[in-house]
XYZ file of C-alpha atoms in Angstrom:
509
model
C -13.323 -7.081 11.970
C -12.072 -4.534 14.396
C -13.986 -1.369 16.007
C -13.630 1.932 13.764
C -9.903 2.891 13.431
C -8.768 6.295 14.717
C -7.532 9.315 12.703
C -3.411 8.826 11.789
C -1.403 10.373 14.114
C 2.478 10.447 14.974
C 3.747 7.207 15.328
C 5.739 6.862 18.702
C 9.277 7.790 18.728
C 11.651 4.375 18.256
C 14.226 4.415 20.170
C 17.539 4.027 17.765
C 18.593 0.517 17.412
C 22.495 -0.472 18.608
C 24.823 -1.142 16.161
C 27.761 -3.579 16.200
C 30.129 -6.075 14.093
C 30.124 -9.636 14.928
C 31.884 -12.399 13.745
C 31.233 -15.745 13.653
C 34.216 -18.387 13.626
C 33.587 -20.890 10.904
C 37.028 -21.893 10.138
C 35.991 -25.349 9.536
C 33.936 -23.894 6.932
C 30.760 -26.392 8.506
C 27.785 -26.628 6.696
C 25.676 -25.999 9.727
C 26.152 -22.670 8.850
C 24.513 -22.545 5.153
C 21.730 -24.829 6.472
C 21.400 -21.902 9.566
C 21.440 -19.358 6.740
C 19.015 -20.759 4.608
C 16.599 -20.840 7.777
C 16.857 -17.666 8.867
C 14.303 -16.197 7.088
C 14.025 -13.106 4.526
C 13.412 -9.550 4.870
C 9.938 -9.862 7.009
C 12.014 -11.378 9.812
C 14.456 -8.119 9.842
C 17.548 -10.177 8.169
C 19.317 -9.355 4.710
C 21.658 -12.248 3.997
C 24.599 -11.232 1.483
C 26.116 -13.399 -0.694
C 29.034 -11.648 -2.728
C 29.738 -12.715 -6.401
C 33.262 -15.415 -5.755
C 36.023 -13.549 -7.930
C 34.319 -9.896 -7.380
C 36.950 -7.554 -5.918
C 34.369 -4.273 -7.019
C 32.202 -2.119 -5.520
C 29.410 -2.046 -7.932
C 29.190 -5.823 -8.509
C 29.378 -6.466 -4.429
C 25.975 -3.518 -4.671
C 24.067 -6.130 -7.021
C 24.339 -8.788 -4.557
C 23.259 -6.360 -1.590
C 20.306 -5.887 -3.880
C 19.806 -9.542 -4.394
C 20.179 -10.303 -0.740
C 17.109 -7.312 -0.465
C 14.714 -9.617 -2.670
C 15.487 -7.746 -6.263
C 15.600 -9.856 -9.155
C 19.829 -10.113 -10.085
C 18.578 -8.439 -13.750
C 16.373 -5.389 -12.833
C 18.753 -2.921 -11.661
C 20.699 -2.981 -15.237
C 16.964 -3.485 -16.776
C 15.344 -0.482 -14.699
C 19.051 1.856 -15.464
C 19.568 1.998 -11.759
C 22.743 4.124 -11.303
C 23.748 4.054 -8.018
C 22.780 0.488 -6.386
C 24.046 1.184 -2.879
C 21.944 4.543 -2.375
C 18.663 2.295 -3.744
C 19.688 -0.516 -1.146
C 19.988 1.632 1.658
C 16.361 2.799 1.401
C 15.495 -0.498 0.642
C 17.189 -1.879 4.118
C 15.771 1.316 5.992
C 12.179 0.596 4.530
C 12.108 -2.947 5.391
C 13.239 -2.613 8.890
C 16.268 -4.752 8.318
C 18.223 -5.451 11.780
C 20.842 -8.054 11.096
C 22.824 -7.816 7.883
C 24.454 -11.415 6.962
C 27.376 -11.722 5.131
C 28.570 -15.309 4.125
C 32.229 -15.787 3.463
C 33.230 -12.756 4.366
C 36.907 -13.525 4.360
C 36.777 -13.085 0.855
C 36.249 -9.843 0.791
C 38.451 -6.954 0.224
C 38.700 -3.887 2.722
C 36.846 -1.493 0.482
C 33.997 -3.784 0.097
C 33.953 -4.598 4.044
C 34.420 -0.710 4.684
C 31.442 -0.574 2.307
C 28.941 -2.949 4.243
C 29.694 -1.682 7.537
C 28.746 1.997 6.280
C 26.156 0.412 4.859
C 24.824 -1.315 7.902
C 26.200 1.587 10.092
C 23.389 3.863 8.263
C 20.652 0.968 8.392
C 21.254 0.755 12.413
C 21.578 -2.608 11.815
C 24.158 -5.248 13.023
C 27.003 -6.643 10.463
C 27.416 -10.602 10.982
C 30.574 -12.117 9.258
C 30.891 -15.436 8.646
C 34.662 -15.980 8.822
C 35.981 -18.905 7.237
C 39.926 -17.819 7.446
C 42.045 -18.007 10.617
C 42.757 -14.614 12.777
C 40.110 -11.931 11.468
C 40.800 -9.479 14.049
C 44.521 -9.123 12.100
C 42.799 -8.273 8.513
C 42.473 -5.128 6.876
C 38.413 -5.975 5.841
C 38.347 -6.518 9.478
C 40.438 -3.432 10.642
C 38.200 -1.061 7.890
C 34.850 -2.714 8.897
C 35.661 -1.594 12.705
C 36.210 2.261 11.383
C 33.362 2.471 9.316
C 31.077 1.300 12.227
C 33.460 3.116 15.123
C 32.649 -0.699 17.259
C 35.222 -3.148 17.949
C 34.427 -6.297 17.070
C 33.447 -9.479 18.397
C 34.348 -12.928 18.095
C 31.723 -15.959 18.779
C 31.653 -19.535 17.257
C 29.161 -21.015 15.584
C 27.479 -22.574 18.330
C 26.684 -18.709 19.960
C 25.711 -17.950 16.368
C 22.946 -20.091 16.458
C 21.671 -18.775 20.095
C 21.818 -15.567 19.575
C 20.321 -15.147 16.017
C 18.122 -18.245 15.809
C 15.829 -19.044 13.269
C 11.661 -17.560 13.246
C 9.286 -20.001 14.080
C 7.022 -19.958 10.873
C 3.371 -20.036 11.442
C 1.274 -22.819 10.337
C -0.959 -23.103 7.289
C -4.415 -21.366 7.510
C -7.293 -23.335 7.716
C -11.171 -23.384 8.299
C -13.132 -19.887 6.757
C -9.619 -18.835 5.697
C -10.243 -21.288 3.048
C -12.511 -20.966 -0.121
C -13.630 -24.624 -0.363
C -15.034 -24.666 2.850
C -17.369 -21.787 2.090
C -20.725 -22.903 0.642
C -22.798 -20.961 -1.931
C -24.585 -17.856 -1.221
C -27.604 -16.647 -2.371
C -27.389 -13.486 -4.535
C -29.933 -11.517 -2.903
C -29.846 -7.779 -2.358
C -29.033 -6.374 1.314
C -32.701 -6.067 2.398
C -32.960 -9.881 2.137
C -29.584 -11.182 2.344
C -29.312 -12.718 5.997
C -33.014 -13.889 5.615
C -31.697 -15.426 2.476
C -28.971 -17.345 3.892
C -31.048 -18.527 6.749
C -33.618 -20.631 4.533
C -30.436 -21.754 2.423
C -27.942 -22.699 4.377
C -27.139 -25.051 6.804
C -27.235 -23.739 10.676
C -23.172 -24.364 10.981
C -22.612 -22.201 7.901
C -25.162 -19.848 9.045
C -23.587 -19.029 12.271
C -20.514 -18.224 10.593
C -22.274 -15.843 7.731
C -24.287 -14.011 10.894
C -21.478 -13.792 12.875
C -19.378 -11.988 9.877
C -22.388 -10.203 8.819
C -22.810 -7.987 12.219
C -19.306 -7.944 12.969
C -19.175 -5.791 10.032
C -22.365 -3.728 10.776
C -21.696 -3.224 14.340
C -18.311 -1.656 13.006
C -19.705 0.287 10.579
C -22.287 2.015 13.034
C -19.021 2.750 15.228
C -17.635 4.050 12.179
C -20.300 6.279 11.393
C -20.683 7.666 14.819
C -17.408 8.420 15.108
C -16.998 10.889 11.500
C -20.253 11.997 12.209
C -18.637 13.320 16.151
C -15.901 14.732 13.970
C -17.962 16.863 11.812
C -16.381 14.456 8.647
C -20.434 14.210 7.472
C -20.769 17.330 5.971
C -18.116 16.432 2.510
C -19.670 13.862 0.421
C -19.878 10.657 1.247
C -18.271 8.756 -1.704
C -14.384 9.214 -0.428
C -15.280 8.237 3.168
C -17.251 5.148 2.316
C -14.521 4.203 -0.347
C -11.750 4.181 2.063
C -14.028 2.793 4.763
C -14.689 -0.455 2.227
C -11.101 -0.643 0.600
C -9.255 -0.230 4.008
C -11.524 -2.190 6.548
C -14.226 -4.293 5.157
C -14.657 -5.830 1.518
C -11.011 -5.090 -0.293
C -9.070 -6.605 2.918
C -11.473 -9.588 3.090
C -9.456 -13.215 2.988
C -12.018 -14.898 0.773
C -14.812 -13.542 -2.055
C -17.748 -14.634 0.331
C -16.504 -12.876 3.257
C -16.112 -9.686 1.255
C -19.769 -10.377 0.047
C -21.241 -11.074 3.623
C -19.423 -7.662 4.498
C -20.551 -5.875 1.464
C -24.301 -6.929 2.308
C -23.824 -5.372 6.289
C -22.002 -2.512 5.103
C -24.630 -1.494 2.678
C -27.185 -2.535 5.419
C -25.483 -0.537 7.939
C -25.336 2.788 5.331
C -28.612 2.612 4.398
C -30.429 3.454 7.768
C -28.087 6.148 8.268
C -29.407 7.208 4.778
C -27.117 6.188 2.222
C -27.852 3.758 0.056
C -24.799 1.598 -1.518
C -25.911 0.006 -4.616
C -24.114 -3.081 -6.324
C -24.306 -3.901 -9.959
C -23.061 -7.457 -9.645
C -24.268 -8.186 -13.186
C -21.471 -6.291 -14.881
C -18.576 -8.185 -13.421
C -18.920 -11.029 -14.731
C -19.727 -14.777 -13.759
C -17.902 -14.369 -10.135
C -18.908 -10.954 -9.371
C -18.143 -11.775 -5.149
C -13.966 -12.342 -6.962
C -14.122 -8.928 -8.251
C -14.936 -7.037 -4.514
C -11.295 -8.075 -3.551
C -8.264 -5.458 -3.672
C -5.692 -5.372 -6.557
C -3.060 -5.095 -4.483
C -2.369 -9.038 -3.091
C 0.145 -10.379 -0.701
C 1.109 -12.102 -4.027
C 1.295 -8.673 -6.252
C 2.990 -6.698 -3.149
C 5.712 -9.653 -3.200
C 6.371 -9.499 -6.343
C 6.680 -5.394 -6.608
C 9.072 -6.179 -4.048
C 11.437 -7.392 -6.598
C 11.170 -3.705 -8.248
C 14.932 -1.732 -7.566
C 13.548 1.728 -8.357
C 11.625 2.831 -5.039
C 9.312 5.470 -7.404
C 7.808 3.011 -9.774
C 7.050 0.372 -7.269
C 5.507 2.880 -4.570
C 3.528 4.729 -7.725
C 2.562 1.058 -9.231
C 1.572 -0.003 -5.444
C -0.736 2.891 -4.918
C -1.971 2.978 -7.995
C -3.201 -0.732 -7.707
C -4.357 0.218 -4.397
C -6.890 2.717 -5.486
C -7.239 2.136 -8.821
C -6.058 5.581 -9.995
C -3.651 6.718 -12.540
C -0.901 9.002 -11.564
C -2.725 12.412 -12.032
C -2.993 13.646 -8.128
C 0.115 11.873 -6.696
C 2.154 15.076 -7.146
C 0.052 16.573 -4.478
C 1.460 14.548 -1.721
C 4.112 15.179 0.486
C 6.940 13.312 2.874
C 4.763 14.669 5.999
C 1.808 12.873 4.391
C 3.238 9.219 3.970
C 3.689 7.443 7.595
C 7.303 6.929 8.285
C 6.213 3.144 8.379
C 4.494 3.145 4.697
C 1.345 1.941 7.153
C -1.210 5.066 6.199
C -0.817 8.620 3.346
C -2.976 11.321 4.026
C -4.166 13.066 1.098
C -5.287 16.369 0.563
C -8.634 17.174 1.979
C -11.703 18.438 -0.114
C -11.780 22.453 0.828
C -15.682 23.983 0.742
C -16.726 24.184 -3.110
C -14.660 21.051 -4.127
C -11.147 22.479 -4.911
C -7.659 22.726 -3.558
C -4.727 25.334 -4.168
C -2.382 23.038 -5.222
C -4.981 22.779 -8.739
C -3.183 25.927 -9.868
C 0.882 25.490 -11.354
C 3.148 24.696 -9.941
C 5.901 23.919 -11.855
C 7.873 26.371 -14.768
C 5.700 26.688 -17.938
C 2.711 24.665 -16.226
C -0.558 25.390 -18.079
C -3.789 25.693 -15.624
C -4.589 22.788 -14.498
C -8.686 22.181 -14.527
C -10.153 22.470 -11.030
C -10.826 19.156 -8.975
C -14.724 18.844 -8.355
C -16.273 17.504 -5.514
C -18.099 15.472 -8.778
C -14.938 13.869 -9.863
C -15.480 10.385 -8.615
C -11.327 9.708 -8.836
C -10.538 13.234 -6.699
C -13.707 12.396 -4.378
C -12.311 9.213 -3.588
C -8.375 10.224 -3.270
C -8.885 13.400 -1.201
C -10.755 13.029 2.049
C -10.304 13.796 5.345
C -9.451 10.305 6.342
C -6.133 8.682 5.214
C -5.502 5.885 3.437
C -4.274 2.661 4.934
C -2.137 0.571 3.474
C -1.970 -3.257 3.360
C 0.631 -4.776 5.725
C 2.402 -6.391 2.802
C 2.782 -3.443 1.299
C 3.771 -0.874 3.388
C 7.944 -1.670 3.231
C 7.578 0.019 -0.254
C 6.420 3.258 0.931
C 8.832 3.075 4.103
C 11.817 2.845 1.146
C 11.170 5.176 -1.267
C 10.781 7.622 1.791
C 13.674 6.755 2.940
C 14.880 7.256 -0.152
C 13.534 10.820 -0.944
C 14.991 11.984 2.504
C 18.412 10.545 1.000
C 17.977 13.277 -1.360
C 18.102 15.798 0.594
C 14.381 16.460 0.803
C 12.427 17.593 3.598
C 9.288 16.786 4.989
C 7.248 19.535 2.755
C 8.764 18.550 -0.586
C 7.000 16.571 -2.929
C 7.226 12.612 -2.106
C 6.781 11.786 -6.081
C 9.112 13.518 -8.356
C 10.638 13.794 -11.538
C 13.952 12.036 -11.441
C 15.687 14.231 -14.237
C 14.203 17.643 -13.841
C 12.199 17.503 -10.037
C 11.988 21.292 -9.943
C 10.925 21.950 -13.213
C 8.821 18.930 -14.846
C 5.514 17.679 -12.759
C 6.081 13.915 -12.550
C 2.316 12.863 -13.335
C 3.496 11.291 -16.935
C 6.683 10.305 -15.748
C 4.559 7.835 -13.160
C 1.747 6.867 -15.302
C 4.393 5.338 -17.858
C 6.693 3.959 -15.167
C 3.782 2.080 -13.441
C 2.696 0.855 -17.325
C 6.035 -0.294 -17.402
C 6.013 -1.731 -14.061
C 2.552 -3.284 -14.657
C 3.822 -5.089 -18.182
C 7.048 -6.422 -16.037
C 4.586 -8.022 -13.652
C 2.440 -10.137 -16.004
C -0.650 -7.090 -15.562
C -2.966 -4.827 -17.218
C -4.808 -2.665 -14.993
C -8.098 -1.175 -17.198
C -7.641 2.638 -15.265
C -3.976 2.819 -16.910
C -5.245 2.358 -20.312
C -5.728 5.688 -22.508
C -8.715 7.249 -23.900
C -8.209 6.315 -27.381
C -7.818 2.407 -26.164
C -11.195 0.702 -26.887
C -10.739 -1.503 -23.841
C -10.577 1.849 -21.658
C -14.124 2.002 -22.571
C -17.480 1.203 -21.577
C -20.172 2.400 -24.317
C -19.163 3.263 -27.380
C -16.135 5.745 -27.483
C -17.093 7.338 -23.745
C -14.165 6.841 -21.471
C -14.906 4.798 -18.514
C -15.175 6.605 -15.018
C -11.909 5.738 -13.054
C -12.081 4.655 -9.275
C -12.045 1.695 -7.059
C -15.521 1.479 -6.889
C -16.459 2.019 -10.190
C -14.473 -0.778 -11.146
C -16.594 -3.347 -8.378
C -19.859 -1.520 -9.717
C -20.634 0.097 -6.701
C -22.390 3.543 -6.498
C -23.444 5.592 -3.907
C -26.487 7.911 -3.547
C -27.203 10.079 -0.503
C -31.089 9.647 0.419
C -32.992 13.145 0.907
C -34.182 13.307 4.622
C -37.590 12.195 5.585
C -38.806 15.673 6.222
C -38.454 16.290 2.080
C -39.917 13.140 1.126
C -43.413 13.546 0.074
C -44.820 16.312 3.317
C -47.906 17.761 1.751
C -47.438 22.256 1.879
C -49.311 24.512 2.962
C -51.421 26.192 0.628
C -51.161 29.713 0.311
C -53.511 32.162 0.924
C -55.730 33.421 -1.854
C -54.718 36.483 -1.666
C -51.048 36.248 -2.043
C -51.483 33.719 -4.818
C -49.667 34.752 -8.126
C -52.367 35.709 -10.666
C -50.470 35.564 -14.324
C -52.440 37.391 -17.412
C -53.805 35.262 -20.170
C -53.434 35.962 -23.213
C -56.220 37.398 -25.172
C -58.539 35.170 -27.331
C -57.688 35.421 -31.010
């Protein structure tokens, strides 16, 4: 747990990375150098390592193996009717901060597919390595038209200064201790007023020191937190968005393990309810490990595997919509200014005073009137608030791309960030999402309850009532604002006899 996080600003200017061709000398054709390749990590570390198709002289096949090299399964662009593969990799590269582009045996290239990767890399700011295994590369034309396209001579090294100057990431080691579920004895399932007493009497004083250590970490943030929206004047909306965010973002849906999200569930509703807000859990609904079910949707496993998506729309739609557990309806609403140019935080559209927003109205040709957004719609209380949301470290390279790849299209920061691919002026791209992220959901092995339609009967909860859609619906939490102490029960003054009503009875029949 960390103190209360800031409001999203401007992330500091980068300054623009140099680009450059090198290549390495591997006449020899060693195998030092696939064992070096296969250790230099993926596209976390900044590297894309290309290996082109042997017997490919085209463009279009030599863009499948870009996309390969960029973690996308060899199948999905023909699968997902992905046009134009070397527009979709270059927002791919630009959103996952690629620096060193790899290219193994690049002498078999031709000069249109080596012109090709060094515009490629030229727009990525990122470095082109070659791994030569021919004699004299300076005096080739892939060579010659590799130099033009990145206007940078290029340099010769052997393999020996290959391995200094791009060496492999140390990887961490595995995580151990609390990180762990096994470690992690049971805890009681007592509400928040008794919860730490609870685990006292229960549990032994090792494990104890670790559940009270957790437990105020969490508290002592969220009274930070609270202080600081309530210096910002943030109090006044409604607290359901705030505290949504506040437990998706930075407490329970980020938590490593089920019990710490419980322990921080427990000081979180603690914490709320002496600043008058009381945070109720109905653990009984979720089933046999309720504690599983506090946990975000979107995984480190679920973000690696969207990864694998070509298309830049459905995996940032199917991202945020696992995120928040929200369908498609209000992403039209956002805008390139509103997504970070890191994917790392989206600010959404703010609740204005009586609960609606201008953008409810049309605004697309032939666009019916859309109904007003409430303050009591649980889904627009929790997507629209003053605070943005923050996305998951795993995640954020999605958001990064299809920015990247929006600005590709020649739009500017004001323009929608979701749009309809075939008609984006005229055709709102809510239903164009909602069946893209299906589709996206079904390629991943999942079935997300908030996707399913009203006349589904697992999309409901009692009888043929469609189920309320939100992230904390779908964890049974609800929250209720307590009435300050001065309206609680303070006997009135009677009024005077005189000024007392008098009403006429009717007469006696």
């Amino acid at each position: 747990m960390t103190s209360a996080p800031s409001p999203a600003s401007a992330p500091p200017a980068v300054p623009p990375r140099t680009t450059g061709l090198v290549i390495v000398d591997n006449a020899g054709d060693d195998l030092a150098a696939t064992r070096h390749l296969n250790a230099l990590g993926h596209l976390a570390d900044g590297r894309a390592i290309v290996r082109p198709t042997p017997g490919a002289s085209d463009l279009p096949t030599l863009g499948l193996d870009v996309l390969v090299a960029l973690g996308k399964h060899p199948h999905a662009a023909r699968n997902e009717r992905v046009t134009d593969g070397w527009t979709i990799s270059r927002a791919w590269l630009e959103g996952a901060g690629v620096t060193d582009v790899i290219v193994d045996r690049a002498h078999l290239l031709t000069a249109e597919q080596a012109a090709a990767l060094a515009a490629l890399a030229a727009e990525a700011e990122a470095t082109l390595w070659l791994l030569w295994s021919d004699s004299d590369p300076l005096q080739t034309p892939a060579v010659h038209q590799a130099q033009q396209a990145l206007q940078a001579p290029a340099e010769v090294i052997d393999l020996w200064e290959f391995h200094q100057r791009l060496p492999a990431p140390a990887r961490p080691p595995l995580a151990a201790g609390p990180g762990q579920e096994s470690v992690w004895p049971p805890l009681p399932a007592a509400d928040f007023t008794t919860f730490l007493a609870a685990c006292r009497r229960r549990l032994a004083r090792a494990d104890f020191a670790q559940v009270h250590a957790i437990y105020h970490d969490a508290a002592d943030a969220t009274d930070d937190w609270l202080e600081a929206i309530t210096l910002t004047g943030q109090r006044t909306a409604p607290p359901i968005g705030a505290i949504t965010g506040w437990l998706r973002d930075h407490t329970v849906g980020c938590a490593p393990t089920p019990q710490t999200a419980l322990i921080r569930l427990r000081a979180v509703q603690a914490a709320l309810f002496v600043h008058g807000i009381l945070l109720r859990w109905q653990a009984d609904a979720l089933g046999a490990d309720p504690a599983r079910r506090l946990l975000g949707d979107l995984t480190p496993h679920i973000a690696a595997r969207l990864h694998r998506i070509c298309r830049t729309d459905a995996a940032a739609a199917t991202t945020l919509a696992l995120h928040l557990n929200h369908r498609c309806r209000d992403f039209d609403l956002l805008r390139l200014a509103d997504v970070a140019p890191d994917g790392s935080a989206i600010r959404t559209p703010a609740l204005e005073p009586g609960g609606l927003w201008a953008a409810s109205y049309p605004r697309y040709p032939g666009d019916k009137i859309k109904h007003p957004r409430h303050i009591d719609d649980v889904t627009w209380a929790e997507f629209a608030f003053t605070e943005p949301i923050r996305i998951p470290e795993h995640a954020r390279p999605i958001f990064a791309a299809h920015r990247a790849w929006r600005r590709q299209c020649g739009a500017s920061e004001t323009d929608p960030y979701f749009v309809h691919r075939k008609e984006p002026k005229r055709r709102p791209p809510a239903a164009m999402l909602n069946s893209l992220v299906k589709r996206t959901c079904a390629t991943l092995g999942l079935d997300p309850f908030w996707m399913h339609g009203r006349n589904c009967i697992y999309g409901t909860d009692i009888g043929v009532t469609h189920r309320t859609i939100g992230w904390t619906v779908e964890r049974g939490l609800t929250v209720h604002p307590l009435a300050p102490v001065r309206d609680i029960g303070l006997p009135r003054p009677r009024q005077p006899r005189g000024e007392r009503t008098r009403w006429a009875r009717r007469p006696i029949a």
